Coordinates of C-alpha atoms and ligand atoms in Angstrom, one line a residue:
M1130 CA 0.0 0.1 0.1
N1131 CA 1.5 3.2 -1.0
K1132 CA 1.7 6.1 1.8
K1133 CA 0.0 9.0 0.3
E1134 CA 1.5 12.6 0.3
K1135 CA -0.6 15.9 0.7
R1136 CA 0.8 19.1 -1.3
S1137 CA -0.6 22.5 -2.0
A1138 CA -2.0 23.9 -5.3
H1139 CA 1.1 25.9 -5.6
D1140 CA 3.2 22.7 -6.3
L1141 CA 0.8 21.9 -9.3
L1142 CA 1.2 23.1 -12.9
Q1143 CA -1.0 21.5 -15.7
I1144 CA 0.7 20.9 -19.0
F1145 CA -1.8 18.9 -21.1
P1146 CA -5.3 17.5 -20.1
S1147 CA -4.9 15.6 -17.2
V1148 CA -1.3 15.9 -17.2
F1149 CA 0.7 17.9 -14.6
K1150 CA 4.0 18.8 -13.3
I1151 CA 4.3 18.6 -9.5
D1152 CA 7.7 20.0 -8.6
E1153 CA 9.0 19.4 -12.1
K1154 CA 7.9 15.8 -11.9
L1155 CA 5.1 14.5 -14.2
A1156 CA 2.0 13.1 -12.9
T1157 CA -1.4 12.2 -14.2
L1158 CA -4.8 12.9 -12.4
N1159 CA -5.9 9.7 -11.2
S1160 CA -9.3 8.4 -12.9
Y1161 CA -9.4 5.7 -10.4
P1162 CA -8.4 7.4 -7.0
G1163 CA -6.7 4.8 -4.4
N1164 CA -5.3 2.6 -7.1
T1165 CA -1.7 2.4 -8.2
V1166 CA -0.4 0.2 -11.1
Y1167 CA 3.2 -0.1 -10.6
G1168 CA 4.1 1.1 -7.2
E1169 CA 3.9 4.7 -8.3
R1170 CA 3.5 7.3 -5.5
L1171 CA 0.0 9.2 -5.1
I1172 CA -0.3 12.7 -4.2
D1173 CA -3.3 14.4 -2.9
I1174 CA -3.8 18.1 -3.9
E1175 CA -7.2 19.9 -2.8
E1176 CA -9.2 16.6 -2.9
K1177 CA -7.8 15.2 -6.1
E1178 CA -5.4 12.4 -6.5
Y1179 CA -2.3 12.5 -8.7
R1180 CA 0.0 9.4 -10.0
M1181 CA 3.5 10.2 -10.4
W1182 CA 4.6 9.2 -13.8
D1183 CA 8.3 7.9 -14.3
P1184 CA 9.9 9.0 -17.7
F1185 CA 12.2 6.2 -17.1
R1186 CA 9.5 3.6 -17.3
S1187 CA 7.2 5.2 -19.9
K1188 CA 8.2 6.3 -23.1
L1189 CA 5.2 8.7 -23.4
A1190 CA 6.5 10.3 -20.1
G1191 CA 9.9 10.6 -21.5
A1192 CA 8.6 12.3 -24.6
I1193 CA 6.7 14.9 -22.5
K1194 CA 9.9 15.5 -20.6
K1195 CA 11.8 16.0 -23.9
G1196 CA 9.3 18.6 -25.3
L1197 CA 6.4 16.8 -26.7
R1198 CA 4.4 19.7 -28.1
S1199 CA 0.9 18.2 -27.9
S1200 CA -0.2 15.2 -25.7
G1201 CA -2.3 14.3 -28.7
I1202 CA -4.7 12.4 -26.7
K1203 CA -7.7 13.9 -25.1
K1204 CA -10.6 13.4 -22.7
G1205 CA -13.1 11.1 -24.0
D1206 CA -10.9 9.7 -26.7
S1207 CA -10.7 6.0 -27.9
V1208 CA -7.3 4.8 -28.2
L1209 CA -5.9 1.6 -29.6
Y1210 CA -2.6 0.9 -27.7
L1211 CA -0.6 -2.0 -29.5
G1212 CA 2.0 -3.5 -27.2
A1213 CA 0.6 -2.7 -23.8
A1214 CA 2.9 -5.2 -21.7
S1215 CA 1.6 -5.1 -18.2
G1216 CA -0.2 -1.6 -18.6
T1217 CA 2.3 1.0 -17.2
T1218 CA 1.9 3.7 -20.2
S1219 CA -1.6 2.6 -20.9
S1220 CA -3.0 3.1 -17.5
H1221 CA -1.6 6.9 -17.6
I1222 CA -3.4 7.1 -21.0
S1223 CA -6.6 5.8 -19.2
D1224 CA -6.2 8.6 -16.8
I1225 CA -5.9 11.0 -19.8
V1226 CA -8.9 9.7 -21.7
G1227 CA -10.9 9.4 -18.3
K1228 CA -14.0 7.5 -17.7
S1229 CA -15.6 8.8 -20.8
G1230 CA -12.9 7.5 -23.0
I1231 CA -11.4 4.0 -23.5
V1232 CA -8.2 2.3 -24.1
Y1233 CA -8.0 -1.1 -26.2
C1234 CA -4.9 -2.9 -25.0
V1235 CA -3.3 -5.3 -27.4
E1236 CA -0.6 -7.6 -26.0
F1237 CA 0.5 -10.9 -27.6
S1238 CA 2.6 -12.2 -24.7
E1239 CA 0.6 -14.2 -21.9
R1240 CA 2.7 -13.3 -19.0
P1241 CA 2.4 -9.5 -19.0
L1242 CA -1.2 -10.0 -20.2
R1243 CA -2.0 -11.6 -16.9
D1244 CA -1.0 -8.3 -15.0
L1245 CA -2.8 -6.1 -17.5
I1246 CA -5.9 -8.0 -16.9
G1247 CA -5.5 -7.2 -13.2
V1248 CA -5.2 -3.4 -14.1
C1249 CA -8.2 -3.7 -16.4
E1250 CA -10.3 -5.1 -13.5
I1251 CA -10.1 -1.7 -11.7
R1252 CA -9.7 0.5 -14.7
D1253 CA -12.8 -0.3 -16.4
N1254 CA -11.9 2.2 -19.4
M1255 CA -9.1 -0.3 -20.4
V1256 CA -10.0 -3.4 -22.4
P1257 CA -7.3 -6.1 -22.4
I1258 CA -7.0 -8.0 -25.6
L1259 CA -4.8 -11.0 -26.3
G1260 CA -3.7 -10.5 -29.8
D1261 CA -1.0 -10.1 -32.4
A1262 CA -0.6 -6.6 -33.8
R1263 CA 0.3 -8.1 -37.1
K1264 CA -3.2 -9.5 -37.4
P1265 CA -5.7 -6.6 -36.7
Q1266 CA -8.5 -8.4 -38.1
E1267 CA -8.4 -10.9 -35.2
Y1268 CA -9.4 -8.2 -32.5
K1269 CA -12.0 -6.5 -34.6
K1270 CA -14.8 -8.0 -32.5
Y1271 CA -13.4 -6.2 -29.6
I1272 CA -13.2 -2.7 -31.0
E1273 CA -16.1 -0.3 -31.5
G1274 CA -16.0 1.7 -34.6
K1275 CA -12.8 3.5 -35.5
V1276 CA -10.4 5.1 -32.8
D1277 CA -9.2 8.8 -32.3
F1278 CA -5.6 7.6 -31.7
I1279 CA -3.2 4.6 -32.0
Y1280 CA -0.2 4.4 -29.6
Q1281 CA 2.4 1.6 -30.7
D1282 CA 5.1 0.4 -28.7
V1283 CA 5.9 -3.3 -30.0
A1284 CA 9.7 -3.3 -30.7
Q1285 CA 9.4 -5.2 -33.9
P1286 CA 11.4 -5.1 -37.4
D1287 CA 8.2 -4.3 -39.4
Q1288 CA 6.7 -1.9 -36.9
M1289 CA 6.1 0.9 -39.6
R1290 CA 4.1 -1.5 -41.6
I1291 CA 2.2 -2.8 -38.4
F1292 CA 1.2 0.8 -37.6
K1293 CA 0.0 1.0 -41.3
I1294 CA -2.2 -1.9 -41.2
N1295 CA -3.7 -1.0 -37.9
S1296 CA -4.3 2.6 -39.1
D1297 CA -6.0 1.4 -42.1
M1298 CA -8.3 -0.9 -40.2
Y1299 CA -9.0 1.3 -37.1
L1300 CA -7.8 5.0 -37.1
K1301 CA -10.3 7.7 -38.0
D1302 CA -9.3 10.0 -41.0
G1303 CA -7.4 12.8 -39.5
G1304 CA -6.6 10.6 -36.4
E1305 CA -3.1 10.6 -34.8
G1306 CA -0.9 8.4 -33.5
F1307 CA 2.6 7.8 -31.4
I1308 CA 5.1 5.3 -32.6
C1309 CA 8.1 4.3 -30.4
I1310 CA 10.6 3.1 -32.9
K1311 CA 13.3 1.1 -31.6
S1312 CA 16.3 1.3 -33.9
Q1313 CA 17.9 -2.0 -32.6
S1314 CA 14.8 -4.0 -33.2
I1315 CA 14.6 -3.0 -36.9
D1316 CA 18.3 -3.1 -38.1
V1317 CA 21.5 -3.6 -35.6
T1318 CA 23.7 -3.4 -38.6
K1319 CA 22.9 0.3 -39.2
S1320 CA 23.3 3.5 -36.9
S1321 CA 20.2 4.6 -34.9
K1322 CA 20.2 7.8 -37.2
Q1323 CA 19.9 5.6 -40.4
V1324 CA 17.1 3.6 -39.0
Y1325 CA 15.1 6.5 -38.0
K1326 CA 15.5 8.3 -41.3
S1327 CA 14.4 5.1 -43.2
S1328 CA 11.6 4.7 -40.8
L1329 CA 10.5 8.1 -41.2
K1330 CA 10.2 7.8 -45.0
E1331 CA 8.4 4.6 -44.6
L1332 CA 5.7 6.6 -42.6
K1333 CA 5.6 9.4 -45.2
D1334 CA 5.3 6.8 -48.0
Y1335 CA 2.4 5.3 -46.5
G1336 CA 0.7 8.9 -46.4
F1337 CA 1.2 10.0 -42.9
T1338 CA 2.3 13.5 -41.7
I1339 CA 4.9 13.8 -39.2
I1340 CA 4.0 16.2 -36.6
Q1341 CA 7.1 15.8 -34.4
E1342 CA 9.9 13.5 -33.5
I1343 CA 11.9 13.3 -30.5
E1344 CA 14.8 11.2 -29.6
L1345 CA 14.1 9.5 -26.2
S1346 CA 17.6 9.5 -24.4
P1347 CA 18.6 9.5 -21.6
Y1348 CA 15.1 7.9 -20.8
D1349 CA 15.3 5.3 -23.5
L1350 CA 18.3 4.7 -25.3
N1351 CA 18.2 4.2 -29.3
H1352 CA 14.3 5.1 -29.4
L1353 CA 12.7 7.8 -31.7
F1354 CA 9.2 8.7 -30.5
V1355 CA 7.3 10.1 -33.4
H1356 CA 3.9 11.7 -33.5
V1357 CA 2.0 11.3 -36.8
K1358 CA -1.3 12.3 -38.3
K1359 CA -3.4 10.3 -40.8
Ligands
SAM2368 C1 8.4 -2.4 -24.8 S1 7.2 -3.4 -24.5 C2 5.9 -2.2 -24.1 C3 5.9 -1.4 -22.9 C4 4.5 -0.5 -22.9 N1 4.2 0.1 -24.1 C5 4.6 0.5 -21.6 O1 5.1 1.5 -21.9 O2 4.1 0.1 -20.5 C6 6.7 -4.1 -25.8 C7 5.6 -5.0 -25.7 O3 5.2 -5.3 -27.1 C8 4.6 -6.6 -27.0 N2 4.5 -7.0 -28.4 C9 5.6 -7.1 -29.4 N3 5.1 -7.5 -30.6 C10 3.6 -7.5 -30.5 C11 2.8 -7.9 -31.4 N4 3.0 -8.2 -32.9 N5 1.6 -7.8 -31.1 C12 1.3 -7.5 -29.7 N6 2.2 -7.3 -28.9 C13 3.4 -7.3 -29.1 C14 5.6 -7.3 -26.3 O4 5.2 -8.5 -25.8 C15 6.0 -6.3 -25.1 O5 5.0 -6.5 -24.0

């Protein structure tokens, strides 16, 4: 059980919808007060509860720390999350979309999925899906209509193509996405810069507009975080 701290409103600075800084550290407004997901600290400020968000454990938090200009995801959005693992980042996205939004969490490995299911039992705006992101038609039955946003963190050699096929099937026209490009999963024989360049070209060739690209060091090495629009 986490020991809760209390702070004053002077310590709180809002940077995006439901995303705050408390003493320069990131936090999301907890949509499910009293619950933690990965042992993060909880802080009370004027009757609201905030969950601290570690940029070394979540690439979206790392991207925000490194200057992401728009959180992209808004309250009420539907989000398709590919590579959810045990739910660390997707739980913060669940805070951002709030109870009027939904996060479809696709994960193909059974071990992290077990922990993810535990998170989704409490966070009822998260839907756990055992599925392979390379076969988007297989989880069609779980997803209602098209989504506003796709978040992808699958660390696979064909990750641009995986994003494209999921976007074709599920992303609204004008919808946006975040893609975590792990250069070493794509080609270890090339430098990270070469891999980023060819990956960005592939995304543009698929017709996506690149809104922003952020190198994630020191939070994650050999990773480029890319914000795109369909
Ligand atoms: C780096 S971890 C994700 C961490 C998570 N995004 C977070 O920040 O909390 C990558 C995850 O993608 C999953 N994954 C890789 N390829 C996948 C695929 N084709 N379909 C579904 N999940 C996949 C892995 O099993 C792993 O759990």
